[in-house]
C-alpha cells in the first residue's frame, strides 16, 4: 500500500463523501426530543444503508428499549487477525436557540473549508470519516477485506444520557467481542496541534444530610449551646481537602495510576495559555487545585471532590435568627484510572461517619453506581499504533490529552474488557452542543487518512 | 411601713385587682394585626384611665407613627429622691391557632390560682402588678406620694418589633430621664425558685456572598482547577470557631465583661436539668459550645456566632456536576455586655476579607446597626435593692438568671443612660405567644408586694 494511493483515493472521493455526509446531517436525529424519535430511526436506517453500500457484509439495526443503534461488521481475511470495534453515535443535540444559528442546522452548508450543521463534528462527521478511511485502505491495498476485523457500534442515545447503552453492551456482548475499541467522539488540541485523548475521568455523586434539632430553634434561647448542623456541614466539607488541595478522605487515592514523566512531558508541550483558559472558565480569577500539578494535569489526570450544592436554614430574604434543623450538600467526585466508584463511595461514607460531631446525625445518599474512569497508557500497544497512524496522516508529532469529563465510553472498556483508543479530529471550537456547529473538512479528511493507516498499524500491534 | 400592712392591702384588694385586669385583658390589643389597631388604642386609653384612677398626677397617651404608648408620672414628695422608670407593654401577640385555646383568649377566666387569657403574663399582668404595688405602698406608709419619682412607659408595639420605640425614646428623652429602669416583661426560674434576670444578649447579623466564576461551570471540564465558592464558604465558616468552641474572629471578645465567680455560683445553684432542657431544644442529642462554660452560661452570658442559613449551587432534586458561581450564608452573632455591635461588624468584615482565598470575591452585607446587649451587674446598687425587695416578698433567696435573646430593652439603657433592673414574676410555662396563656395569680400578688418594697429600697439605694 502506498501512502499516495490512500491520499489520492480520499481526494478523489471528497465530493461524494461530503455529499453523503450532508444527506445524513439533514436528518434531525435529536434523541433528547421524543418528537424526533422517528428521525433518530431514519438516521439509523440511513447509516445502515450507507454501510451496506460501502461493502460491510453484516449490517444490523439493533433495537433498544429506547432508540436504535447500528451494528456493522467486516471480517478480516485472516481469521487470526485482531478485531477492533469503532464506537460513535448518530444522534445529535437539540438546536435551541434556533435564532442564533446563521444557517439552518439541518441544511448543512460548506463555507470555505468548513461544513456547518448539527452533528457535523459531534458525532456524525467523525463516524463518517471511518467509512472513507476503510474504502481508501482497500483501494490502496487492493485487498477485498480489511487487515483487522472491523466492527461498528453507532449508538442512538448518546446525547440523551446513553440510558440503554450499558444494557445493550451486556446483551450483545457475544457479538461485540474485540481486542480494542476505537472512540471517535472527542477532540484534538488544535487544528495545527494534532493530539490523542488517552482517558476520561470517572464520576460518583453523593448527597449528605446532617440533622440537628427536630425543629429550627430560636438562636437567642439555644444558640451556642446545641450543635448547629450548618456548622457541622461547614466543618465537614472544609475537611474535604487538605492544605495542599489533596482530597483528605482516607483511601481516596488508593490505586490511582500516577502520571508518568512521559505523559506529563507530553501535556507540558501543549501550547496552553492559562490566562485564556481562565477566561473560558467563567472568567475565573485564579487557577486553584492540588499542589504539584498543572492545570491540565488537574482537570485531566487527577481525581477531585467538588461541592455542587449546599443548603440549609433560612435562605430567603431578611434575617431569621435560628439554629436550623438540617444541612444538606451535594458532592461529586471525578475519578481517574485505578479508582473504583464503589470503593470511593465506601470511603466517603466512612469519612462522613468519622467526621460527624456528637449530637448530629448524618445520612449519605448515593445515586447509582457511578461512572468508571477509562484510561489507556500512552505506551500501550494500541495507543502507540494509533499515534503512528495519526502521525503518518498529519505528518508530524501527535501529542496527548485526556478528557476531564465522564462518559459511557468507560462502559465499553468495562463490559468488553478491551482497551480504548481515542482517534478523533474534532476541535474545541467546533461549537458542539451549541449553535453553528461545524467541522473542518480538511481535518475530517485527515481523520479518514489516519483511519486508513490505523487498521494496518493495529493489525500488527494487536496481534 | 409594716410588711403586714402591704400584704393586708394586697389581699384586701385582690378581687378588684383581678376584676380590673380582666377588663383590660378583654381588649384584643394585637399590635401585629392592622385590623386590631383600634383595639390597641382602646387598650392604651383603658390603661391611661386606670392610672389616672389610681392617682397618677400625670397620665398621657403618646402617639407614635404606629400605635400609641402610655406615659404616666407620680413625683416623689422629696424633690431630691431618685427617679425610676417602669417599662412594659400593653399590646399582645396574635392568638392563632384559636382552635387550641381551651377558653376564649379575650374572655379571661380564673381556674384555681390561674388567670387565663392573652396578655395575662405577657405583659399586661406584669404591668398591672405595679399599680397594685404602688397603692399598697402608699396605704401602708400613709404617704401621699411614693418615695421615688415613678414613671411608667407602656409601649404598644412590642409584639410587632418595637419599630418606633427607639425613636419615641429619643424624641421624649427629656420626659423620661431616670436613675434606673425597671423592666417587668421577663420570667422567673420557677414558681418556687424566685429569680431576677440581669441582662440580655445583643445581636448583629450579616450575609456573606462569595463569588467564583461568572457562571456555573462543568465540573468535568473545570472541576479541581478553579476555586469553588462553596468550598471557600465551607472553609470560611468552619473557621468561625476554634477547637474549643470559641469564636475565632480577631477582636470578637474585646471588652467582653467576664462572668464573676458570684454570678457563676448563682447560675450553678439553679436547679437545671440538662436532659430535660435538651428535650425542649428540639430533642437535641447533645449539649455543645464554648469549652469551660456550662449550658446556662453559654446561652446567657457568652457571645456566639451562629450560621442561620447557607446556600449555593444546585439545591434541587438529582445531581448537577457543576462548579457553582456563588455561595451565600446568613450569620448572626449574640453579644454580651461590653461588646459593641458596630465593632463586631467591623471585626467580621475584616475576618471575611482576610479569609477569602485568591480567585474568590467576598461581599458582606450587614442589615442595620444591630441590638446592643444589656446587663446590670449583680452587685450593682439597683440590682441589690431589687433583690432585697424580691426576697422580702418571696421570703427566701432570690437567684439570678439572664436572657439569651435580644430585645428593645437595650435601647432603654442606651438612650436613657440608666441601668436596667428586671423585676418579673412570669414563668417559662405561662404559654406566652402560644395558646392558653396564663399567669399564676399568687405570683402576680407577690410581684405587687415586691414592687411595693422596691420603691422604698430604691429610694435608699439610688440616692
mmCIF file with all atom_site columns, N, CA and C in Angstrom, chain A residues 132-158:
data_model
loop_
_atom_site.group_PDB
_atom_site.id
_atom_site.type_symbol
_atom_site.label_atom_id
_atom_site.label_alt_id
_atom_site.label_comp_id
_atom_site.label_asym_id
_atom_site.label_entity_id
_atom_site.label_seq_id
_atom_site.pdbx_PDB_ins_code
_atom_site.Cartn_x
_atom_site.Cartn_y
_atom_site.Cartn_z
_atom_site.occupancy
_atom_site.B_iso_or_equiv
_atom_site.pdbx_formal_charge
_atom_site.auth_seq_id
_atom_site.auth_comp_id
_atom_site.auth_asym_id
_atom_site.auth_atom_id
_atom_site.pdbx_PDB_model_num
ATOM 1  N N  . UNK A 1 132 ? -14.882 6.324  4.882  1.00 0.00 ? 132 UNK A N  1
ATOM 2  C CA . UNK A 1 132 ? -13.978 6.749  3.818  1.00 0.00 ? 132 UNK A CA 1
ATOM 3  C C  . UNK A 1 132 ? -12.589 6.139  4.019  1.00 0.00 ? 132 UNK A C  1
ATOM 4  N N  . UNK A 1 133 ? -12.170 6.075  5.275  1.00 0.00 ? 133 UNK A N  1
ATOM 5  C CA . UNK A 1 133 ? -10.854 5.501  5.580  1.00 0.00 ? 133 UNK A CA 1
ATOM 6  C C  . UNK A 1 133 ? -10.762 4.043  5.172  1.00 0.00 ? 133 UNK A C  1
ATOM 7  N N  . UNK A 1 134 ? -11.798 3.288  5.454  1.00 0.00 ? 134 UNK A N  1
ATOM 8  C CA . UNK A 1 134 ? -11.780 1.860  5.093  1.00 0.00 ? 134 UNK A CA 1
ATOM 9  C C  . UNK A 1 134 ? -11.728 1.696  3.577  1.00 0.00 ? 134 UNK A C  1
ATOM 10 N N  . UNK A 1 135 ? -12.546 2.466  2.866  1.00 0.00 ? 135 UNK A N  1
ATOM 11 C CA . UNK A 1 135 ? -12.558 2.367  1.396  1.00 0.00 ? 135 UNK A CA 1
ATOM 12 C C  . UNK A 1 135 ? -11.196 2.753  0.820  1.00 0.00 ? 135 UNK A C  1
ATOM 13 N N  . UNK A 1 136 ? -10.577 3.772  1.432  1.00 0.00 ? 136 UNK A N  1
ATOM 14 C CA . UNK A 1 136 ? -9.264  4.222  0.930  1.00 0.00 ? 136 UNK A CA 1
ATOM 15 C C  . UNK A 1 136 ? -8.215  3.137  1.145  1.00 0.00 ? 136 UNK A C  1
ATOM 16 N N  . UNK A 1 137 ? -8.287  2.497  2.329  1.00 0.00 ? 137 UNK A N  1
ATOM 17 C CA . UNK A 1 137 ? -7.334  1.428  2.624  1.00 0.00 ? 137 UNK A CA 1
ATOM 18 C C  . UNK A 1 137 ? -7.486  0.274  1.636  1.00 0.00 ? 137 UNK A C  1
ATOM 19 N N  . UNK A 1 138 ? -8.748  -0.145 1.403  1.00 0.00 ? 138 UNK A N  1
ATOM 20 C CA . UNK A 1 138 ? -8.959  -1.271 0.487  1.00 0.00 ? 138 UNK A CA 1
ATOM 21 C C  . UNK A 1 138 ? -8.529  -0.898 -0.932 1.00 0.00 ? 138 UNK A C  1
ATOM 22 N N  . UNK A 1 139 ? -8.826  0.326  -1.329 1.00 0.00 ? 139 UNK A N  1
ATOM 23 C CA . UNK A 1 139 ? -8.453  0.752  -2.683 1.00 0.00 ? 139 UNK A CA 1
ATOM 24 C C  . UNK A 1 139 ? -6.947  0.771  -2.846 1.00 0.00 ? 139 UNK A C  1
ATOM 25 N N  . UNK A 1 140 ? -6.261  1.317  -1.792 1.00 0.00 ? 140 UNK A N  1
ATOM 26 C CA . UNK A 1 140 ? -4.810  1.447  -1.902 1.00 0.00 ? 140 UNK A CA 1
ATOM 27 C C  . UNK A 1 140 ? -4.110  0.106  -1.808 1.00 0.00 ? 140 UNK A C  1
ATOM 28 N N  . UNK A 1 141 ? -4.673  -0.799 -0.982 1.00 0.00 ? 141 UNK A N  1
ATOM 29 C CA . UNK A 1 141 ? -4.004  -2.087 -0.780 1.00 0.00 ? 141 UNK A CA 1
ATOM 30 C C  . UNK A 1 141 ? -4.451  -3.115 -1.805 1.00 0.00 ? 141 UNK A C  1
ATOM 31 N N  . UNK A 1 142 ? -5.552  -2.867 -2.464 1.00 0.00 ? 142 UNK A N  1
ATOM 32 C CA . UNK A 1 142 ? -6.072  -3.828 -3.414 1.00 0.00 ? 142 UNK A CA 1
ATOM 33 C C  . UNK A 1 142 ? -6.689  -5.046 -2.764 1.00 0.00 ? 142 UNK A C  1
ATOM 34 N N  . UNK A 1 143 ? -6.824  -5.060 -1.430 1.00 0.00 ? 143 UNK A N  1
ATOM 35 C CA . UNK A 1 143 ? -7.404  -6.196 -0.714 1.00 0.00 ? 143 UNK A CA 1
ATOM 36 C C  . UNK A 1 143 ? -8.925  -6.128 -0.768 1.00 0.00 ? 143 UNK A C  1
ATOM 37 N N  . UNK A 1 144 ? -9.550  -7.277 -0.578 1.00 0.00 ? 144 UNK A N  1
ATOM 38 C CA . UNK A 1 144 ? -11.012 -7.328 -0.577 1.00 0.00 ? 144 UNK A CA 1
ATOM 39 C C  . UNK A 1 144 ? -11.564 -7.155 0.824  1.00 0.00 ? 144 UNK A C  1
ATOM 40 N N  . UNK A 1 145 ? -10.698 -7.350 1.819  1.00 0.00 ? 145 UNK A N  1
ATOM 41 C CA . UNK A 1 145 ? -11.159 -7.246 3.209  1.00 0.00 ? 145 UNK A CA 1
ATOM 42 C C  . UNK A 1 145 ? -10.095 -6.524 4.020  1.00 0.00 ? 145 UNK A C  1
ATOM 43 N N  . UNK A 1 146 ? -10.490 -5.904 5.120  1.00 0.00 ? 146 UNK A N  1
ATOM 44 C CA . UNK A 1 146 ? -9.510  -5.148 5.922  1.00 0.00 ? 146 UNK A CA 1
ATOM 45 C C  . UNK A 1 146 ? -8.555  -6.074 6.666  1.00 0.00 ? 146 UNK A C  1
ATOM 46 N N  . UNK A 1 147 ? -7.394  -5.533 7.110  1.00 0.00 ? 147 UNK A N  1
ATOM 47 C CA . UNK A 1 147 ? -6.397  -6.360 7.801  1.00 0.00 ? 147 UNK A CA 1
ATOM 48 C C  . UNK A 1 147 ? -6.784  -6.684 9.239  1.00 0.00 ? 147 UNK A C  1
ATOM 49 N N  . UNK A 1 148 ? -7.791  -6.017 9.778  1.00 0.00 ? 148 UNK A N  1
ATOM 50 C CA . UNK A 1 148 ? -8.370  -6.414 11.080 1.00 0.00 ? 148 UNK A CA 1
ATOM 51 C C  . UNK A 1 148 ? -9.865  -6.580 10.859 1.00 0.00 ? 148 UNK A C  1
ATOM 52 N N  . UNK A 1 149 ? -10.499 -7.356 11.723 1.00 0.00 ? 149 UNK A N  1
ATOM 53 C CA . UNK A 1 149 ? -11.953 -7.409 11.653 1.00 0.00 ? 149 UNK A CA 1
ATOM 54 C C  . UNK A 1 149 ? -12.496 -6.118 12.256 1.00 0.00 ? 149 UNK A C  1
ATOM 55 N N  . UNK A 1 150 ? -13.267 -5.393 11.452 1.00 0.00 ? 150 UNK A N  1
ATOM 56 C CA . UNK A 1 150 ? -13.788 -4.097 11.892 1.00 0.00 ? 150 UNK A CA 1
ATOM 57 C C  . UNK A 1 150 ? -15.250 -4.258 12.272 1.00 0.00 ? 150 UNK A C  1
ATOM 58 N N  . UNK A 1 151 ? -15.568 -3.772 13.481 1.00 0.00 ? 151 UNK A N  1
ATOM 59 C CA . UNK A 1 151 ? -16.977 -3.711 13.890 1.00 0.00 ? 151 UNK A CA 1
ATOM 60 C C  . UNK A 1 151 ? -17.333 -2.257 14.140 1.00 0.00 ? 151 UNK A C  1
ATOM 61 N N  . UNK A 1 152 ? -18.538 -1.901 13.814 1.00 0.00 ? 152 UNK A N  1
ATOM 62 C CA . UNK A 1 152 ? -19.062 -0.565 14.099 1.00 0.00 ? 152 UNK A CA 1
ATOM 63 C C  . UNK A 1 152 ? -20.170 -0.706 15.140 1.00 0.00 ? 152 UNK A C  1
ATOM 64 N N  . UNK A 1 153 ? -20.170 0.148  16.153 1.00 0.00 ? 153 UNK A N  1
ATOM 65 C CA . UNK A 1 153 ? -21.355 0.255  17.012 1.00 0.00 ? 153 UNK A CA 1
ATOM 66 C C  . UNK A 1 153 ? -21.660 1.735  17.129 1.00 0.00 ? 153 UNK A C  1
ATOM 67 N N  . UNK A 1 154 ? -22.764 2.135  16.518 1.00 0.00 ? 154 UNK A N  1
ATOM 68 C CA . UNK A 1 154 ? -23.103 3.554  16.445 1.00 0.00 ? 154 UNK A CA 1
ATOM 69 C C  . UNK A 1 154 ? -24.421 3.762  17.192 1.00 0.00 ? 154 UNK A C  1
ATOM 70 N N  . UNK A 1 155 ? -24.275 4.365  18.355 1.00 0.00 ? 155 UNK A N  1
ATOM 71 C CA . UNK A 1 155 ? -25.376 4.491  19.312 1.00 0.00 ? 155 UNK A CA 1
ATOM 72 C C  . UNK A 1 155 ? -26.363 5.582  18.897 1.00 0.00 ? 155 UNK A C  1
ATOM 73 N N  . UNK A 1 156 ? -27.630 5.467  19.367 1.00 0.00 ? 156 UNK A N  1
ATOM 74 C CA . UNK A 1 156 ? -28.645 6.481  19.052 1.00 0.00 ? 156 UNK A CA 1
ATOM 75 C C  . UNK A 1 156 ? -29.126 7.265  20.255 1.00 0.00 ? 156 UNK A C  1
ATOM 76 N N  . UNK A 1 157 ? -28.465 7.114  21.405 1.00 0.00 ? 157 UNK A N  1
ATOM 77 C CA . UNK A 1 157 ? -28.962 7.804  22.611 1.00 0.00 ? 157 UNK A CA 1
ATOM 78 C C  . UNK A 1 157 ? -27.836 8.503  23.390 1.00 0.00 ? 157 UNK A C  1
ATOM 79 N N  . UNK A 1 158 ? -26.715 8.761  22.761 1.00 0.00 ? 158 UNK A N  1
ATOM 80 C CA . UNK A 1 158 ? -25.587 9.335  23.498 1.00 0.00 ? 158 UNK A CA 1
ATOM 81 C C  . UNK A 1 158 ? -25.926 10.713 24.033 1.00 0.00 ? 158 UNK A C  1
#
